[in-house]
PDB file of C-alpha atoms in Angstrom:
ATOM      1  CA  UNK A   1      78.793 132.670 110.859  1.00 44.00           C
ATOM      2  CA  UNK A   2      78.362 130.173 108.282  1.00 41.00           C
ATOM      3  CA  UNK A   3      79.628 126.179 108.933  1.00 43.00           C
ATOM      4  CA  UNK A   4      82.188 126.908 105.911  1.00 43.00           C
ATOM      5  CA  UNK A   5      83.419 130.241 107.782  1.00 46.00           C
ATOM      6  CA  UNK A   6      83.826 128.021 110.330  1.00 43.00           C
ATOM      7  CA  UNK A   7      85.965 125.544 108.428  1.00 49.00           C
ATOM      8  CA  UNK A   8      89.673 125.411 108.236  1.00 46.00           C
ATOM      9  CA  UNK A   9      91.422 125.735 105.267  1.00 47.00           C
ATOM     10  CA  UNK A  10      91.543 122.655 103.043  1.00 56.00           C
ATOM     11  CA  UNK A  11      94.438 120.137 103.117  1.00 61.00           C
ATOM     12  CA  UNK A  12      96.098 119.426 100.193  1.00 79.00           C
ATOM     13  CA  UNK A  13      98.980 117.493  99.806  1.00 91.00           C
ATOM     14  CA  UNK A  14     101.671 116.717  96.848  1.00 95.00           C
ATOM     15  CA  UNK A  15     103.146 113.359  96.857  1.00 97.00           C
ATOM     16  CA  UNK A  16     106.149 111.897  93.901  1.00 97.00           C
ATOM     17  CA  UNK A  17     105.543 108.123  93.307  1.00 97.00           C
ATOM     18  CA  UNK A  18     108.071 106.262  91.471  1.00 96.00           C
ATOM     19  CA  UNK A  19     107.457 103.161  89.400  1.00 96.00           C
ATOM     20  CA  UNK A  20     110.444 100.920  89.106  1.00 95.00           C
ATOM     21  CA  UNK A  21     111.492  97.180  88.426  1.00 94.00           C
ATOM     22  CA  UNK A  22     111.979  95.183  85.104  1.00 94.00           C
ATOM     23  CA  UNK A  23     111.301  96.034  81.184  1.00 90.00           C
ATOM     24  CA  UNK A  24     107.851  94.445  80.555  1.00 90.00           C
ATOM     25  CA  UNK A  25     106.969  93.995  83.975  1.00 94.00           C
ATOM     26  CA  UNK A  26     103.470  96.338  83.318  1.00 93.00           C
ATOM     27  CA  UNK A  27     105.114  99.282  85.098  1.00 93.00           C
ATOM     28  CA  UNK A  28     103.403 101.647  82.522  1.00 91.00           C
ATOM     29  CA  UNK A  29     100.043  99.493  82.057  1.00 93.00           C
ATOM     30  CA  UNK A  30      99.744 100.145  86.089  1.00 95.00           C
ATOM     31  CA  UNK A  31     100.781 104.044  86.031  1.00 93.00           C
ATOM     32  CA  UNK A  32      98.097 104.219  82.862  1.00 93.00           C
ATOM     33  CA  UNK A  33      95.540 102.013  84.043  1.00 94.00           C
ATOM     34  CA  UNK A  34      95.721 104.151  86.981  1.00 95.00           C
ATOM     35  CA  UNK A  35      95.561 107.521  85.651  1.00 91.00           C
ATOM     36  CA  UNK A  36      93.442 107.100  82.619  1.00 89.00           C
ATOM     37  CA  UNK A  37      91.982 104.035  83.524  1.00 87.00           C
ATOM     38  CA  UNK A  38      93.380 102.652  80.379  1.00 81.00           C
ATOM     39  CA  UNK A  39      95.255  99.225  79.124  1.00 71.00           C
ATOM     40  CA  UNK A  40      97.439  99.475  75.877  1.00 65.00           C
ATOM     41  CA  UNK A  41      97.732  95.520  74.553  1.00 57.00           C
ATOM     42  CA  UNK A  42     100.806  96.475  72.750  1.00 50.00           C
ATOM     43  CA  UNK A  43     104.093  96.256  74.615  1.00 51.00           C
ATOM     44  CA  UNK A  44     106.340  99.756  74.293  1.00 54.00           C
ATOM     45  CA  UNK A  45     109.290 100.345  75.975  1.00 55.00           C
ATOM     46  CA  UNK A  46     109.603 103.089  78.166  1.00 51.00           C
ATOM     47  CA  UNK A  47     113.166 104.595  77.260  1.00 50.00           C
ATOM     48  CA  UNK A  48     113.780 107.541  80.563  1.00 62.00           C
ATOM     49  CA  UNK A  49     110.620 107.988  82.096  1.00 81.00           C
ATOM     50  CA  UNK A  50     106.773 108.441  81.595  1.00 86.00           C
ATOM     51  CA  UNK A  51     104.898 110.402  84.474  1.00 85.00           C
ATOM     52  CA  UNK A  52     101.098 110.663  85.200  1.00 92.00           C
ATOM     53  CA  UNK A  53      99.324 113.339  87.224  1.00 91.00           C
ATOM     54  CA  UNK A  54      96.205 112.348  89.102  1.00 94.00           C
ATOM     55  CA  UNK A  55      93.854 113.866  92.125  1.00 93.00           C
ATOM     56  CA  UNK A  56      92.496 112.400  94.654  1.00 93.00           C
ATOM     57  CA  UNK A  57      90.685 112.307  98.331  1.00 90.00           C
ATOM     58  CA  UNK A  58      91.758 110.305 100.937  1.00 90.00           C
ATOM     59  CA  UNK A  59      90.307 110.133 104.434  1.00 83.00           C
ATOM     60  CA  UNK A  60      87.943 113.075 105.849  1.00 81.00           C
ATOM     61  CA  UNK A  61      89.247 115.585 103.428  1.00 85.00           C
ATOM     62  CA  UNK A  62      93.161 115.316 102.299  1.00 90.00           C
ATOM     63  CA  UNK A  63      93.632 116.622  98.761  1.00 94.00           C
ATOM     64  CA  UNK A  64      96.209 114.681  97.334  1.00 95.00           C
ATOM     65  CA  UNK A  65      98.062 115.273  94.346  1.00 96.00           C
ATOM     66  CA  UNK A  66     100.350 111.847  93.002  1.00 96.00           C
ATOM     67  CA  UNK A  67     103.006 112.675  90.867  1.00 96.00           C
ATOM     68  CA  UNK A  68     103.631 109.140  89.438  1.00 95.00           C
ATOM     69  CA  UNK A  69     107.227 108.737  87.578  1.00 94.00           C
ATOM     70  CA  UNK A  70     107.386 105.541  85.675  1.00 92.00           C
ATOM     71  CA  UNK A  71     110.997 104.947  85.234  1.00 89.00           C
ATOM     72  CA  UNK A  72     112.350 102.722  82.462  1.00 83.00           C
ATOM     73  CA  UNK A  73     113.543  99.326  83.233  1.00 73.00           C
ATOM     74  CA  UNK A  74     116.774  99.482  81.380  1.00 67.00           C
ATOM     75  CA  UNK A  75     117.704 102.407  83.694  1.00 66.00           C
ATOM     76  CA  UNK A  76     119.322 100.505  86.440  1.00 77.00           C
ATOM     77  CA  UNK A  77     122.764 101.342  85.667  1.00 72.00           C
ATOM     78  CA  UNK A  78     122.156 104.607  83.910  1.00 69.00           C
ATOM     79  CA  UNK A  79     123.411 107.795  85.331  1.00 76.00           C
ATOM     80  CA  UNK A  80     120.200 109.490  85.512  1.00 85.00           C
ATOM     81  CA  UNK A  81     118.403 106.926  88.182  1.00 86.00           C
ATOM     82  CA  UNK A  82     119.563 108.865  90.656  1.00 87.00           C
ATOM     83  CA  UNK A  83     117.935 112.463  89.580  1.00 88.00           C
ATOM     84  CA  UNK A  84     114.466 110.240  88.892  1.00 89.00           C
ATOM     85  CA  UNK A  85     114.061 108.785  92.611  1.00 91.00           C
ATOM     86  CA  UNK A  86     115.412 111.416  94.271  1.00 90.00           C
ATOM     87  CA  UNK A  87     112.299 113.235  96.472  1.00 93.00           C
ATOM     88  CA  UNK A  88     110.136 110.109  96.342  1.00 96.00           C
ATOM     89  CA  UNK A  89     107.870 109.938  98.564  1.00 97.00           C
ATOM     90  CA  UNK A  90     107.148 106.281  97.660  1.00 98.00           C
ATOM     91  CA  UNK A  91     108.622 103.593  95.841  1.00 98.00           C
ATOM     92  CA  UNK A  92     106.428 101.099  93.444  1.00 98.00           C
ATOM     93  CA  UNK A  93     108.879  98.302  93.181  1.00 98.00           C
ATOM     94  CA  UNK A  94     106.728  95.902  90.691  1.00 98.00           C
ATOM     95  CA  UNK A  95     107.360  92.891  89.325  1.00 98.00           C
ATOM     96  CA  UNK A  96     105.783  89.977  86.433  1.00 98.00           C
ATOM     97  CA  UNK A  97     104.275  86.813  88.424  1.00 98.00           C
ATOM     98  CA  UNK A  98     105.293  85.399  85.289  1.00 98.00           C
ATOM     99  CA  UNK A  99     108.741  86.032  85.426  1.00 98.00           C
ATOM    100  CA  UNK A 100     110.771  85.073  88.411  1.00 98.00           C
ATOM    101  CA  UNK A 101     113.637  86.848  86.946  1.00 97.00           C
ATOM    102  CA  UNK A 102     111.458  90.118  87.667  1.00 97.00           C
ATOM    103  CA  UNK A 103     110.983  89.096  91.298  1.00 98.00           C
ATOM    104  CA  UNK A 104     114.591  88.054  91.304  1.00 97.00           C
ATOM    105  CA  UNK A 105     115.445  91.617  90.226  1.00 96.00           C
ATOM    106  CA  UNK A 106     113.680  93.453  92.655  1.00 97.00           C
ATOM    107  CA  UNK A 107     116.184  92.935  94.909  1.00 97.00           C
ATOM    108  CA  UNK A 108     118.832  95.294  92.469  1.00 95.00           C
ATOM    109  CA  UNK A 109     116.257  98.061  92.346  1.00 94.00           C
ATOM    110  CA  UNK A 110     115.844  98.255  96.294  1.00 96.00           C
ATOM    111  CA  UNK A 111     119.610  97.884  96.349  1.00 95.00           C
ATOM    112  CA  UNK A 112     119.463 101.672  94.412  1.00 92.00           C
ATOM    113  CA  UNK A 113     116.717 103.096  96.599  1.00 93.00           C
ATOM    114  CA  UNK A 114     119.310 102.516  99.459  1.00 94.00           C
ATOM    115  CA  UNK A 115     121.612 103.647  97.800  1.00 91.00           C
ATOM    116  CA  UNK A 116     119.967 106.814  96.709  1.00 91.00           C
ATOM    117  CA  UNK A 117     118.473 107.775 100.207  1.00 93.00           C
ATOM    118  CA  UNK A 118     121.548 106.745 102.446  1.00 90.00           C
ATOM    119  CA  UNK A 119     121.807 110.094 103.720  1.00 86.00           C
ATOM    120  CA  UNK A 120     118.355 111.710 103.379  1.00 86.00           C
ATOM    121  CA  UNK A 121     116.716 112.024 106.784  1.00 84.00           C
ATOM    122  CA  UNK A 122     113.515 110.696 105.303  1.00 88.00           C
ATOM    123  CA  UNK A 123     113.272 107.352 103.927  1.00 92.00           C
ATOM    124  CA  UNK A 124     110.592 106.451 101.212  1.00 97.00           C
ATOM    125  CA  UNK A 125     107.513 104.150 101.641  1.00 98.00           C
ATOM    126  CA  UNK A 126     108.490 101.060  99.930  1.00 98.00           C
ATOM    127  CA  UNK A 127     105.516  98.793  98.007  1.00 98.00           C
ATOM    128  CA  UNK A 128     106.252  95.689  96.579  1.00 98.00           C
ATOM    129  CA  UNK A 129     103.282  95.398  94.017  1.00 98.00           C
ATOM    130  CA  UNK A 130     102.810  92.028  92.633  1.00 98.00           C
ATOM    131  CA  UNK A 131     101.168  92.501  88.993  1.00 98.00           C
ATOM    132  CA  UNK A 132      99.920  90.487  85.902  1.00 96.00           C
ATOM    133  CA  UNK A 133      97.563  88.732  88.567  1.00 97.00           C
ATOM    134  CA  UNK A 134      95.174  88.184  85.469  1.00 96.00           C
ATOM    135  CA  UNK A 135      97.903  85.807  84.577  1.00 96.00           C
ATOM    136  CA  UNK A 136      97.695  83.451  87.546  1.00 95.00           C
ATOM    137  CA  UNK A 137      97.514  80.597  85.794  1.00 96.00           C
ATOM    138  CA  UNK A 138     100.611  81.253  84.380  1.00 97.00           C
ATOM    139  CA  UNK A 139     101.995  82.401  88.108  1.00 97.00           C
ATOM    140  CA  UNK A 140     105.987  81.299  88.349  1.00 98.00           C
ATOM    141  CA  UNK A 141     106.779  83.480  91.834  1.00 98.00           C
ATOM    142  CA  UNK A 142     104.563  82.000  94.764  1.00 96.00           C
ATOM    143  CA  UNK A 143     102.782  83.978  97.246  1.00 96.00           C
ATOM    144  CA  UNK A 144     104.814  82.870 100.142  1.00 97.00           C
ATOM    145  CA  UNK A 145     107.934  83.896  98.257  1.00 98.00           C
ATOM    146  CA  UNK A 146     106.400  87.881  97.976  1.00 98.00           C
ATOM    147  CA  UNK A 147     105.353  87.553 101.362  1.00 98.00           C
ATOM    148  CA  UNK A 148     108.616  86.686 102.341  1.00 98.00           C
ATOM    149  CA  UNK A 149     110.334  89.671 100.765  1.00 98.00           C
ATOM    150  CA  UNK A 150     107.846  91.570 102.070  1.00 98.00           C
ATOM    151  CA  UNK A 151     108.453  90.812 105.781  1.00 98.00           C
ATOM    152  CA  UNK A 152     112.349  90.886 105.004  1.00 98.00           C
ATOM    153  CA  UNK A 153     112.481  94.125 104.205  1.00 97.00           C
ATOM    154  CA  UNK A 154     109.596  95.612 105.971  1.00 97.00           C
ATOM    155  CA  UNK A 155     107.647  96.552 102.240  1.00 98.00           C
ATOM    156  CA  UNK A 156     103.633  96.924 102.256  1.00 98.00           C
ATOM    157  CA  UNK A 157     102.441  94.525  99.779  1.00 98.00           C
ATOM    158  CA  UNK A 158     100.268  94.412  96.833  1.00 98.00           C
ATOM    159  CA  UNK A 159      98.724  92.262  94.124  1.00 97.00           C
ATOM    160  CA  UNK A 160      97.391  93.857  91.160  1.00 97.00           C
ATOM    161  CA  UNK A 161      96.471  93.442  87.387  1.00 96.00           C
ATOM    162  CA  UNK A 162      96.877  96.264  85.297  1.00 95.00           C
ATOM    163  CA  UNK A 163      95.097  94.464  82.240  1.00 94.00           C
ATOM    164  CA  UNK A 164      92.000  94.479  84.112  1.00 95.00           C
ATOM    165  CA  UNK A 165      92.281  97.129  86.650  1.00 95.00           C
ATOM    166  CA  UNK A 166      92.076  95.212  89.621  1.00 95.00           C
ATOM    167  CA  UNK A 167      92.908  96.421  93.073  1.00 95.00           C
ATOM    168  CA  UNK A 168      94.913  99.281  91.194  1.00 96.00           C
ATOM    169  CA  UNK A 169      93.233 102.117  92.058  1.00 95.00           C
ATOM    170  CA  UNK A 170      93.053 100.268  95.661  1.00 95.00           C
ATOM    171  CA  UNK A 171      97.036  99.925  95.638  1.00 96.00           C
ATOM    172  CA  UNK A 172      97.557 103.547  94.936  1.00 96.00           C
ATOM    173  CA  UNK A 173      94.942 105.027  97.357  1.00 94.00           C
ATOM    174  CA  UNK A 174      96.513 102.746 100.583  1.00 95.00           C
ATOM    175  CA  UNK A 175     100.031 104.048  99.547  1.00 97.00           C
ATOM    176  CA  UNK A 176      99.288 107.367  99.614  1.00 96.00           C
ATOM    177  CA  UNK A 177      96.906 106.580 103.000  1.00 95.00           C
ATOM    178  CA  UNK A 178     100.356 105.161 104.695  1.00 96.00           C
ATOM    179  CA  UNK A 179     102.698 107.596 103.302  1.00 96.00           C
ATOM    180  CA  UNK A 180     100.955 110.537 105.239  1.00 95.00           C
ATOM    181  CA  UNK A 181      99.480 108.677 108.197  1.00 94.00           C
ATOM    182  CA  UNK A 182      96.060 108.797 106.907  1.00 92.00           C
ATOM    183  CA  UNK A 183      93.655 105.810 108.214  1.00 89.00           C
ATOM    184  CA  UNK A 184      91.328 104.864 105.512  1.00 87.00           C
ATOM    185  CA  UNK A 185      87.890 103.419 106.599  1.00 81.00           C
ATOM    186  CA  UNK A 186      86.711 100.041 105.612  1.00 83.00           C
ATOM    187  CA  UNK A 187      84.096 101.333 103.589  1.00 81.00           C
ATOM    188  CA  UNK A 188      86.206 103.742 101.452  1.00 78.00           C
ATOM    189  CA  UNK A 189      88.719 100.975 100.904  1.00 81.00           C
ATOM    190  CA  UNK A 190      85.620  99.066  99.395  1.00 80.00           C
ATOM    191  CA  UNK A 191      85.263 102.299  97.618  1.00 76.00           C
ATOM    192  CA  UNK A 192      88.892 102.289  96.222  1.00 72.00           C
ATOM    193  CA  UNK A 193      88.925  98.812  95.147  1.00 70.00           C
ATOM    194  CA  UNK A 194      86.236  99.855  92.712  1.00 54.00           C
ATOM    195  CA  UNK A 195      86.687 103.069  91.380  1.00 45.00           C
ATOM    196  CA  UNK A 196      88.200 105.836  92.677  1.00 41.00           C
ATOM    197  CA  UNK A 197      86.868 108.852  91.046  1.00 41.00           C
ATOM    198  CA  UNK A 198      89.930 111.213  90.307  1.00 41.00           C
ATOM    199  CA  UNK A 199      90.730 114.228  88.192  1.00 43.00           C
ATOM    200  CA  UNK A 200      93.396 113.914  85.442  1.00 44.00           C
ATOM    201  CA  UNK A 201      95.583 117.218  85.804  1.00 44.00           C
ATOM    202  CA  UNK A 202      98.224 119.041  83.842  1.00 42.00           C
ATOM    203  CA  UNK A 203     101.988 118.595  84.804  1.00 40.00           C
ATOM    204  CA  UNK A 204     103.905 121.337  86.935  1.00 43.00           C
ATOM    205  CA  UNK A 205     107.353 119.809  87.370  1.00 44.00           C
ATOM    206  CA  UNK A 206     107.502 118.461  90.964  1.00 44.00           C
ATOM    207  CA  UNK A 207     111.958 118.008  90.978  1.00 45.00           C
ATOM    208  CA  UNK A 208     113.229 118.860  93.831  1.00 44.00           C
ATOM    209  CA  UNK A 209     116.055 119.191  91.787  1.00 45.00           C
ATOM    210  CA  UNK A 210     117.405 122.460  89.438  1.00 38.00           C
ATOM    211  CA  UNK A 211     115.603 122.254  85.968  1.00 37.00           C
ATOM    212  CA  UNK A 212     117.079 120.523  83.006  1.00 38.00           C
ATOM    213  CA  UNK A 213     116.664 121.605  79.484  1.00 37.00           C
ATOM    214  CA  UNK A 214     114.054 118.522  79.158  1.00 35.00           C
ATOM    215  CA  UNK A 215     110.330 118.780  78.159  1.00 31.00           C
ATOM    216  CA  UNK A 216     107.875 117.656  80.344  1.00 36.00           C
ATOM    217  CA  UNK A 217     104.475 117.124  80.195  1.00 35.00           C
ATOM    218  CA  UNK A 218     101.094 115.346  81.677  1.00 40.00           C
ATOM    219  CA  UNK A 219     102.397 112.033  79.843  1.00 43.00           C
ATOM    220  CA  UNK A 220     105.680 112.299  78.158  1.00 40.00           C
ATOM    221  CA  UNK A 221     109.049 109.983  77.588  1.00 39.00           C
ATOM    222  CA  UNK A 222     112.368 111.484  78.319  1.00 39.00           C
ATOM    223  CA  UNK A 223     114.560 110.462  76.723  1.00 36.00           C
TER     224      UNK A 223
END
């Protein structure tokens, strides 16, 4: 018998991220930096959602597949919110170190994760990802004020910049690592904070929830 006879079969593993927090906070420079290692220097609104596919490995062999649903900032109060998050498995909540209005904010947005999961029996993993770090220069939200958020409400924390693609891929990787009780090795965090290498796949609608009428694709806005 051959080793791979030997071998059980491969782990592979779906996981829904959601991006939320503020308009112009680089919540869809960080889901497209991430997935097509990309940086658009022209601010667009995302009106609905955006969502990227991408593949990767994490620890011996776990196949991972993140579905990551960038969610429009000016739907805090809109009725569809709800139908986005819902079967999360993790919770981007990102913010402009720029802007302490955006940091202010967060505070809303986990407000509706708590709100939307009140009576599922399990709770997302919730990030709270620092980003524009390019920009520190500029920085208006301290690190001791993220850090206390963080500890508050028990979030794993991150600092990235989308602009130049720093610690992104790193971000992603450790969230997906902590979401299924994966421990990454020092040397493949090293790995991740450089490049991940990842394959860019089609769509297949991951909603928990009945079908809508709506188009989706690999990258799309709904509208």
């Amino acid at each position: 018998m051959s080793d791979s006879e030997g071998e059980g079969p491969q782990r592979e593993q779906q996981l829904k991220i959601v991006i939320l927090g503020d308009g112009a906070s680089g919540k869809t420079s960080l889901a497209t930096r991430y997935s097509q290692d990309q940086f658009g220097k022209q601010y667009q609104q995302t009106v609905g959602l955006d969502f990227f596919l991408k593949r990767i490995i994490i620890g011996d062999d776990t196949h991972v597949t993140l579905q990551v649903w960038d969610i429009g900032g000016q739907t805090l109060g809109g009725k569809m919110l709800d139908n986005y998050v819902y079967g999360a498995k993790g919770v981007l909540l990102v913010y402009d170190i720029t802007s302490y209005n955006s940091f202010e904010n967060v505070e809303d947005w986990y407000s509706k994760i708590k709100e939307v999961f009140k009576d599922q029996e399990h709770y997302p993993h919730i990030a709270l990802v620092a980003n524009k770090m390019d920009l520190e220069h500029m920085r208006a939200v301290k690190a001791d004020k993220h850090q206390r958020m963080v500890q508050e409400h028990s979030f794993s924390s991150h600092f990235v910049s989308a602009k130049t693609g720093d610690t992104v891929d790193l971000c992603f990787q450790k969230i997906a690592a902590e979401i299924l009780g994966v421990k990454l090795s020092r040397s493949e965090m090293e790995q991740a904070n450089r490049v991940v290498k990842a394959e860019v796949v089609n769509y297949n609608d991951p909603s928990p929830r009945p079908p809508t009428n709506q188009t989706r694709s690999s990258m799309c806005s709904v509208m």
